[in-house]
């Protein structure tokens, strides 16, 4: 290739095959069922593996520079609009872009934000929510400059409370997503006060759709005394076992583990077991793709993992009940809608991409009184 050809050719990250992924239509009857809840599994995808992977819809790579007419609320999204679901990489910010892509794919989450526009739009301390909405709306445009502006602003808002994300170095996508969800949840008291003054009420989208409660039971192996503790989660981090499925990893998480604990009876061994007390509308599962070596250096686990399209859970279940339907309690059926993956062989190289399932109609877009247009950016 000549120098002139190299100069006119697009950069390498625009020539990635993931940009050519198409969106498969979703069964409207299945997608709208009230009995089926959404699931996000933050898994890892090995290169070349195609078995039981989600429908590729949008990767967090930069969008093409072609012009496209803006979409109106009365129209359906076309394939041309889907191309612009990508977010531009500011530096090494693929961890942020991919996390936001997966989060904004959740229709129940974005609809909750849309329904409460009047509350958070008038709250001085809700800049983070307004920034997230700007990112969501910008995904459906080809305005690359505006996309970069809203992404920089959102990153700056998150970094104001967690300085770790202030620079342009590589970060962990799971840590970033957890941080964003916690910051959004922390705004609830203030927004509830604002809603009260407006004669309304505020419902936190993180608390409503992503938060669930688990119970830890510690049992002394000497006297059998039990100690119970409950804790709220927005996601679960599961150990990745080679050649096992996500379902099996979740079963391992719910198995009783041995731990050293000195009981009053004199025994120093206890068992600890977690169980679901409540189940969220959207379940986020994080698979630990990176681990420490004996020399205390991080390495990536290259083994593939089986991603099931469906997962069955029941509140209060033990590990034996995962994936089983013969239970007296209500069964929640989760469907895989998004996968956030690290594409690369080492910790310090590669790229984070999100593979999300989108429905080609306006109901999946965050609607605001501005009819999908970006707010005035200063």
Short mmCIF file of C-alpha atoms in Angstrom, two decimals:
data_model
loop_
_atom_site.label_atom_id
_atom_site.label_comp_id
_atom_site.label_asym_id
_atom_site.label_seq_id
_atom_site.Cartn_x
_atom_site.Cartn_y
_atom_site.Cartn_z
CA UNK A 1 0.00 0.00 0.00
CA UNK A 2 1.42 3.40 -1.00
CA UNK A 3 1.75 6.34 1.38
CA UNK A 4 -1.16 8.08 -0.34
CA UNK A 5 -3.36 4.99 0.02
CA UNK A 6 -2.41 4.63 3.69
CA UNK A 7 -3.22 8.28 4.29
CA UNK A 8 -6.69 7.93 2.74
CA UNK A 9 -7.52 4.59 4.34
CA UNK A 10 -9.54 4.56 7.57
CA UNK A 11 -7.70 3.80 10.84
CA UNK A 12 -7.40 0.17 11.91
CA UNK A 13 -10.13 0.38 14.55
CA UNK A 14 -12.66 1.45 11.89
CA UNK A 15 -11.83 -1.64 9.81
CA UNK A 16 -12.63 -4.11 12.61
CA UNK A 17 -15.14 -6.78 11.59
CA UNK A 18 -17.38 -5.96 14.54
CA UNK A 19 -18.53 -2.81 12.77
CA UNK A 20 -20.18 -4.96 10.13
CA UNK A 21 -22.42 -6.78 12.62
CA UNK A 22 -26.11 -6.76 11.81
CA UNK A 23 -29.09 -6.68 14.12
CA UNK A 24 -31.52 -9.55 14.07
CA UNK A 25 -35.16 -8.59 14.72
CA UNK A 26 -36.46 -9.55 18.15
CA UNK A 27 -39.72 -11.40 18.67
CA UNK A 28 -42.03 -8.66 19.91
CA UNK A 29 -44.30 -11.14 21.69
CA UNK A 30 -41.41 -12.63 23.61
CA UNK A 31 -39.68 -9.33 24.30
CA UNK A 32 -42.78 -7.75 25.79
CA UNK A 33 -43.75 -10.66 28.03
CA UNK A 34 -44.16 -9.57 31.64
CA UNK A 35 -42.97 -12.95 32.90
CA UNK A 36 -39.60 -12.71 31.20
CA UNK A 37 -37.06 -10.46 32.83
CA UNK A 38 -34.00 -9.00 31.19
CA UNK A 39 -30.49 -10.18 31.85
CA UNK A 40 -27.08 -8.69 31.29
CA UNK A 41 -24.22 -11.12 31.57
CA UNK A 42 -20.85 -9.43 31.57
CA UNK A 43 -19.01 -12.34 30.05
CA UNK A 44 -15.98 -12.87 27.91
CA UNK A 45 -16.00 -14.03 24.33
CA UNK A 46 -13.08 -15.84 22.76
CA UNK A 47 -12.10 -14.92 19.22
CA UNK A 48 -13.76 -17.13 16.65
CA UNK A 49 -16.30 -18.66 19.03
CA UNK A 50 -19.88 -18.57 17.74
CA UNK A 51 -21.82 -21.06 19.87
CA UNK A 52 -24.56 -19.53 21.98
CA UNK A 53 -23.47 -15.93 21.66
CA UNK A 54 -25.95 -13.02 21.77
CA UNK A 55 -27.14 -11.27 18.66
CA UNK A 56 -24.47 -8.68 17.80
CA UNK A 57 -26.05 -5.29 17.57
CA UNK A 58 -23.75 -2.46 18.51
CA UNK A 59 -20.07 -2.42 19.27
CA UNK A 60 -18.52 0.53 21.10
CA UNK A 61 -16.42 1.47 18.07
CA UNK A 62 -16.56 4.79 16.25
CA UNK A 63 -19.36 5.38 13.75
CA UNK A 64 -18.98 5.91 10.02
CA UNK A 65 -18.86 9.46 8.72
CA UNK A 66 -21.88 9.12 6.41
CA UNK A 67 -24.79 11.51 6.92
CA UNK A 68 -28.16 10.16 7.91
CA UNK A 69 -31.48 11.87 8.48
CA UNK A 70 -32.43 12.15 12.17
CA UNK A 71 -35.05 9.72 13.36
CA UNK A 72 -38.41 10.99 14.59
CA UNK A 73 -40.54 9.43 17.34
CA UNK A 74 -43.15 8.34 14.78
CA UNK A 75 -40.56 6.44 12.72
CA UNK A 76 -38.86 3.12 13.15
CA UNK A 77 -35.10 2.89 13.48
CA UNK A 78 -33.43 1.88 10.22
CA UNK A 79 -30.16 0.07 9.67
CA UNK A 80 -28.56 3.44 8.87
CA UNK A 81 -29.46 4.70 12.33
CA UNK A 82 -28.21 1.51 13.95
CA UNK A 83 -24.74 2.20 12.51
CA UNK A 84 -24.51 5.26 14.73
CA UNK A 85 -25.13 3.38 17.95
CA UNK A 86 -21.36 3.30 18.29
CA UNK A 87 -19.54 5.72 20.60
CA UNK A 88 -16.19 7.32 19.69
CA UNK A 89 -13.14 6.29 21.69
CA UNK A 90 -11.72 9.39 23.41
CA UNK A 91 -8.40 7.72 24.26
CA UNK A 92 -8.40 4.39 26.09
CA UNK A 93 -12.03 4.83 27.10
CA UNK A 94 -13.49 1.68 25.52
CA UNK A 95 -14.18 0.47 29.08
CA UNK A 96 -16.55 3.42 29.55
CA UNK A 97 -18.18 3.22 26.12
CA UNK A 98 -18.88 -0.50 26.31
CA UNK A 99 -20.28 -0.21 29.84
CA UNK A 100 -22.62 2.61 28.82
CA UNK A 101 -23.73 0.73 25.70
CA UNK A 102 -24.76 -2.27 27.78
CA UNK A 103 -26.46 -0.12 30.43
CA UNK A 104 -28.42 1.96 27.93
CA UNK A 105 -29.64 -1.17 26.16
CA UNK A 106 -31.92 -1.85 29.14
CA UNK A 107 -35.34 -0.59 28.10
CA UNK A 108 -36.82 -0.74 31.59
CA UNK A 109 -33.92 1.32 32.96
CA UNK A 110 -34.02 4.03 30.28
CA UNK A 111 -37.82 4.20 30.40
CA UNK A 112 -37.68 4.84 34.16
CA UNK A 113 -35.34 7.77 33.51
CA UNK A 114 -37.61 9.11 30.78
CA UNK A 115 -40.70 8.93 32.99
CA UNK A 116 -39.06 11.11 35.64
CA UNK A 117 -37.61 13.80 33.39
CA UNK A 118 -39.46 16.56 35.27
CA UNK A 119 -37.73 15.63 38.53
CA UNK A 120 -34.08 15.16 37.60
CA UNK A 121 -34.06 17.94 35.01
CA UNK A 122 -34.75 20.51 37.74
CA UNK A 123 -32.44 19.07 40.42
CA UNK A 124 -29.10 20.95 40.73
CA UNK A 125 -27.23 17.83 41.90
CA UNK A 126 -28.48 15.49 39.16
CA UNK A 127 -25.81 16.37 36.58
CA UNK A 128 -24.81 12.70 36.35
CA UNK A 129 -28.30 11.65 35.22
CA UNK A 130 -28.50 14.50 32.72
CA UNK A 131 -25.09 13.51 31.40
CA UNK A 132 -26.16 9.88 31.04
CA UNK A 133 -29.27 10.97 29.13
CA UNK A 134 -27.14 13.09 26.81
CA UNK A 135 -25.00 10.05 26.03
CA UNK A 136 -28.11 7.94 25.41
CA UNK A 137 -29.68 10.42 23.01
CA UNK A 138 -26.41 11.10 21.17
CA UNK A 139 -26.09 7.43 20.22
CA UNK A 140 -28.84 7.88 17.64
CA UNK A 141 -27.10 10.70 15.79
CA UNK A 142 -24.05 10.97 13.54
CA UNK A 143 -22.82 14.06 15.43
CA UNK A 144 -19.35 12.81 16.31
CA UNK A 145 -18.27 16.11 17.88
CA UNK A 146 -21.30 16.18 20.17
CA UNK A 147 -20.78 12.55 21.12
CA UNK A 148 -17.23 13.31 22.19
CA UNK A 149 -18.41 16.34 24.15
CA UNK A 150 -21.06 14.44 26.13
CA UNK A 151 -18.70 11.51 26.77
CA UNK A 152 -16.00 13.82 28.12
CA UNK A 153 -18.55 15.57 30.32
CA UNK A 154 -19.91 12.30 31.68
CA UNK A 155 -16.42 10.96 32.39
CA UNK A 156 -15.59 14.19 34.23
CA UNK A 157 -18.73 13.89 36.37
CA UNK A 158 -17.90 10.32 37.39
CA UNK A 159 -14.27 11.25 38.07
CA UNK A 160 -15.32 14.08 40.38
CA UNK A 161 -16.21 11.45 42.99
CA UNK A 162 -13.78 8.73 41.89
CA UNK A 163 -10.51 10.37 40.70
CA UNK A 164 -9.23 6.98 39.52
CA UNK A 165 -11.14 7.50 36.25
CA UNK A 166 -9.84 11.03 35.62
CA UNK A 167 -6.87 10.09 33.42
CA UNK A 168 -6.86 8.42 30.00
CA UNK A 169 -5.29 5.11 30.98
CA UNK A 170 -7.00 1.74 30.71
CA UNK A 171 -9.51 0.95 33.46
CA UNK A 172 -11.69 -1.96 34.49
CA UNK A 173 -15.15 -1.88 32.88
CA UNK A 174 -16.78 -3.73 35.77
CA UNK A 175 -15.42 -1.23 38.30
CA UNK A 176 -16.58 1.69 36.17
CA UNK A 177 -20.10 0.32 35.74
CA UNK A 178 -20.38 -0.46 39.47
CA UNK A 179 -19.21 3.06 40.27
CA UNK A 180 -21.77 4.66 37.93
CA UNK A 181 -24.62 2.60 39.37
CA UNK A 182 -23.64 3.47 42.94
CA UNK A 183 -23.44 7.19 42.12
CA UNK A 184 -26.85 7.08 40.45
CA UNK A 185 -28.32 5.31 43.47
CA UNK A 186 -26.80 7.84 45.87
CA UNK A 187 -28.84 10.62 44.23
CA UNK A 188 -32.13 9.11 45.45
CA UNK A 189 -32.50 11.09 48.74
CA UNK A 190 -31.97 14.42 47.01
CA UNK A 191 -34.29 13.60 44.09
CA UNK A 192 -36.98 12.36 46.46
CA UNK A 193 -36.92 15.77 48.15
CA UNK A 194 -37.20 17.51 44.78
CA UNK A 195 -40.09 15.25 43.79
CA UNK A 196 -41.85 15.98 47.07
CA UNK A 197 -41.69 19.73 46.40
CA UNK A 198 -43.14 19.08 42.94
CA UNK A 199 -45.96 17.02 44.39
CA UNK A 200 -44.64 13.83 42.88
CA UNK A 201 -42.43 10.88 43.83
CA UNK A 202 -39.06 9.62 42.59
CA UNK A 203 -38.22 6.01 41.81
CA UNK A 204 -34.52 5.19 41.50
CA UNK A 205 -34.00 3.14 38.29
CA UNK A 206 -30.97 1.38 39.80
CA UNK A 207 -32.84 0.42 42.96
CA UNK A 208 -35.95 -0.64 41.05
CA UNK A 209 -34.46 -2.64 38.19
CA UNK A 210 -30.88 -3.63 39.10
CA UNK A 211 -30.66 -3.99 42.88
CA UNK A 212 -31.33 -7.31 44.61
CA UNK A 213 -30.91 -8.66 48.13
CA UNK A 214 -28.91 -11.72 49.12
CA UNK A 215 -28.61 -13.54 52.43
CA UNK A 216 -25.38 -14.92 53.85
CA UNK A 217 -25.80 -17.84 56.25
CA UNK A 218 -22.82 -18.77 58.45
CA UNK A 219 -23.15 -22.16 60.15
CA UNK A 220 -20.76 -23.34 62.87
CA UNK A 221 -19.52 -26.87 62.16
CA UNK A 222 -19.23 -27.56 65.88
CA UNK A 223 -22.56 -26.58 67.44
CA UNK A 224 -24.59 -25.81 64.32
CA UNK A 225 -25.42 -22.24 65.36
CA UNK A 226 -26.46 -20.06 62.41
CA UNK A 227 -25.78 -16.38 61.82
CA UNK A 228 -27.71 -14.52 59.10
CA UNK A 229 -26.75 -11.34 57.27
CA UNK A 230 -28.45 -9.62 54.32
CA UNK A 231 -26.74 -7.40 51.78
CA UNK A 232 -27.81 -5.51 48.65
CA UNK A 233 -26.07 -6.05 45.31
CA UNK A 234 -26.26 -4.60 41.80
CA UNK A 235 -24.17 -7.40 40.29
CA UNK A 236 -22.43 -10.66 41.17
CA UNK A 237 -18.78 -11.49 40.45
CA UNK A 238 -18.38 -15.16 39.55
CA UNK A 239 -15.21 -17.25 39.27
CA UNK A 240 -14.60 -18.38 35.72
CA UNK A 241 -14.05 -22.13 35.49
CA UNK A 242 -12.75 -23.38 32.12
CA UNK A 243 -15.29 -25.19 29.91
CA UNK A 244 -18.15 -24.41 32.31
CA UNK A 245 -21.24 -22.35 31.62
CA UNK A 246 -22.42 -19.17 33.34
CA UNK A 247 -25.11 -21.25 34.97
CA UNK A 248 -22.49 -23.58 36.48
CA UNK A 249 -20.43 -20.61 37.68
CA UNK A 250 -23.50 -19.27 39.45
CA UNK A 251 -24.10 -22.66 41.04
CA UNK A 252 -20.55 -22.62 42.41
CA UNK A 253 -21.15 -19.17 43.88
CA UNK A 254 -24.18 -20.47 45.79
CA UNK A 255 -22.41 -23.56 47.16
CA UNK A 256 -21.46 -23.50 50.85
CA UNK A 257 -17.80 -22.56 51.38
CA UNK A 258 -15.60 -23.37 54.36
CA UNK A 259 -14.09 -20.51 56.34
CA UNK A 260 -12.13 -20.06 59.53
CA UNK A 261 -14.29 -18.58 62.27
CA UNK A 262 -13.91 -19.05 66.02
CA UNK A 263 -17.27 -19.91 67.59
CA UNK A 264 -18.12 -19.66 71.31
CA UNK A 265 -18.39 -23.45 71.39
CA UNK A 266 -14.68 -23.69 70.60
CA UNK A 267 -14.97 -24.81 66.97
CA UNK A 268 -12.90 -22.80 64.51
CA UNK A 269 -14.53 -23.91 61.23
CA UNK A 270 -17.80 -22.66 59.77
CA UNK A 271 -19.65 -22.85 56.48
CA UNK A 272 -20.89 -19.81 54.61
CA UNK A 273 -23.57 -19.90 51.91
CA UNK A 274 -25.26 -17.18 49.88
CA UNK A 275 -28.86 -17.32 48.64
CA UNK A 276 -31.14 -14.94 46.72
CA UNK A 277 -33.78 -13.19 48.80
CA UNK A 278 -35.05 -10.98 45.98
CA UNK A 279 -34.42 -11.01 42.24
CA UNK A 280 -33.92 -7.92 40.04
CA UNK A 281 -35.55 -7.11 36.73
CA UNK A 282 -32.08 -7.05 35.21
CA UNK A 283 -29.38 -9.38 36.49
CA UNK A 284 -25.75 -8.36 35.90
CA UNK A 285 -23.21 -11.16 36.16
CA UNK A 286 -19.48 -10.43 36.08
CA UNK A 287 -17.15 -13.27 35.12
CA UNK A 288 -13.62 -12.95 36.52
CA UNK A 289 -11.60 -13.21 33.32
CA UNK A 290 -8.41 -11.97 35.03
CA UNK A 291 -6.63 -13.64 37.95
CA UNK A 292 -3.44 -13.28 39.98
CA UNK A 293 -0.53 -15.61 39.36
CA UNK A 294 1.66 -17.02 42.20
CA UNK A 295 4.01 -14.09 41.46
CA UNK A 296 1.11 -11.67 42.08
CA UNK A 297 0.88 -10.51 38.47
CA UNK A 298 -2.40 -10.35 36.57
CA UNK A 299 -3.06 -12.72 33.70
CA UNK A 300 -6.06 -13.33 31.49
CA UNK A 301 -7.91 -16.63 31.54
CA UNK A 302 -8.10 -17.56 27.86
CA UNK A 303 -10.49 -20.50 28.24
CA UNK A 304 -13.92 -20.14 26.57
CA UNK A 305 -17.09 -19.98 28.61
CA UNK A 306 -20.56 -21.15 27.58
CA UNK A 307 -23.10 -18.31 27.46
CA UNK A 308 -26.65 -19.61 27.76
CA UNK A 309 -29.43 -17.57 26.20
CA UNK A 310 -31.71 -18.20 29.17
CA UNK A 311 -31.27 -18.58 32.92
CA UNK A 312 -33.86 -19.68 35.48
CA UNK A 313 -33.71 -18.45 39.09
CA UNK A 314 -35.97 -18.49 42.14
CA UNK A 315 -35.79 -16.32 45.29
CA UNK A 316 -34.24 -18.05 48.30
CA UNK A 317 -32.84 -20.86 46.18
CA UNK A 318 -29.74 -22.97 46.82
CA UNK A 319 -27.26 -24.05 44.20
CA UNK A 320 -29.34 -27.11 43.29
CA UNK A 321 -32.24 -24.93 42.12
CA UNK A 322 -30.33 -22.97 39.47
CA UNK A 323 -31.78 -23.77 36.08
CA UNK A 324 -34.53 -26.05 37.42
CA UNK A 325 -38.23 -25.51 36.84
CA UNK A 326 -39.58 -28.05 39.37
CA UNK A 327 -39.77 -25.66 42.30
CA UNK A 328 -42.74 -24.46 44.34
CA UNK A 329 -41.56 -20.85 44.21
CA UNK A 330 -42.04 -18.47 41.30
CA UNK A 331 -39.41 -18.98 38.61
CA UNK A 332 -37.83 -15.92 37.00
CA UNK A 333 -36.66 -16.47 33.46
CA UNK A 334 -33.81 -14.21 32.34
CA UNK A 335 -32.88 -13.72 28.70
CA UNK A 336 -29.39 -12.74 27.59
CA UNK A 337 -29.47 -9.29 26.01
CA UNK A 338 -25.93 -7.95 26.35
CA UNK A 339 -22.35 -9.18 26.67
CA UNK A 340 -19.41 -6.96 27.54
CA UNK A 341 -16.15 -8.58 26.45
CA UNK A 342 -12.42 -7.93 26.52
CA UNK A 343 -10.91 -8.64 23.11
CA UNK A 344 -7.20 -9.24 23.61
CA UNK A 345 -4.72 -11.66 25.11
CA UNK A 346 -3.13 -9.65 27.92
CA UNK A 347 -4.20 -7.30 30.69
CA UNK A 348 -2.47 -4.29 29.14
CA UNK A 349 -3.68 -4.74 25.58
CA UNK A 350 -6.90 -5.27 23.68
CA UNK A 351 -10.24 -3.54 23.59
CA UNK A 352 -13.53 -3.69 25.48
CA UNK A 353 -16.61 -4.16 23.29
CA UNK A 354 -20.29 -4.53 24.05
CA UNK A 355 -22.52 -6.83 22.02
CA UNK A 356 -26.09 -5.72 22.63
CA UNK A 357 -29.49 -6.74 21.38
CA UNK A 358 -31.55 -3.86 20.05
CA UNK A 359 -35.13 -3.72 18.83
CA UNK A 360 -35.58 -1.71 15.65
CA UNK A 361 -38.29 0.63 16.84
CA UNK A 362 -38.51 3.86 18.79
CA UNK A 363 -39.72 2.14 21.98
CA UNK A 364 -36.09 1.22 22.73
CA UNK A 365 -34.97 4.87 22.58
CA UNK A 366 -34.94 7.17 25.58
CA UNK A 367 -37.77 9.61 24.82
CA UNK A 368 -37.61 13.09 26.27
CA UNK A 369 -39.73 16.22 25.84
CA UNK A 370 -37.04 17.39 23.37
CA UNK A 371 -38.14 14.55 21.08
CA UNK A 372 -34.79 12.81 21.07
CA UNK A 373 -32.66 15.90 20.43
CA UNK A 374 -29.57 16.74 22.45
CA UNK A 375 -29.98 19.33 25.12
CA UNK A 376 -28.20 22.61 24.59
CA UNK A 377 -24.53 21.89 25.16
CA UNK A 378 -22.32 24.61 26.64
#
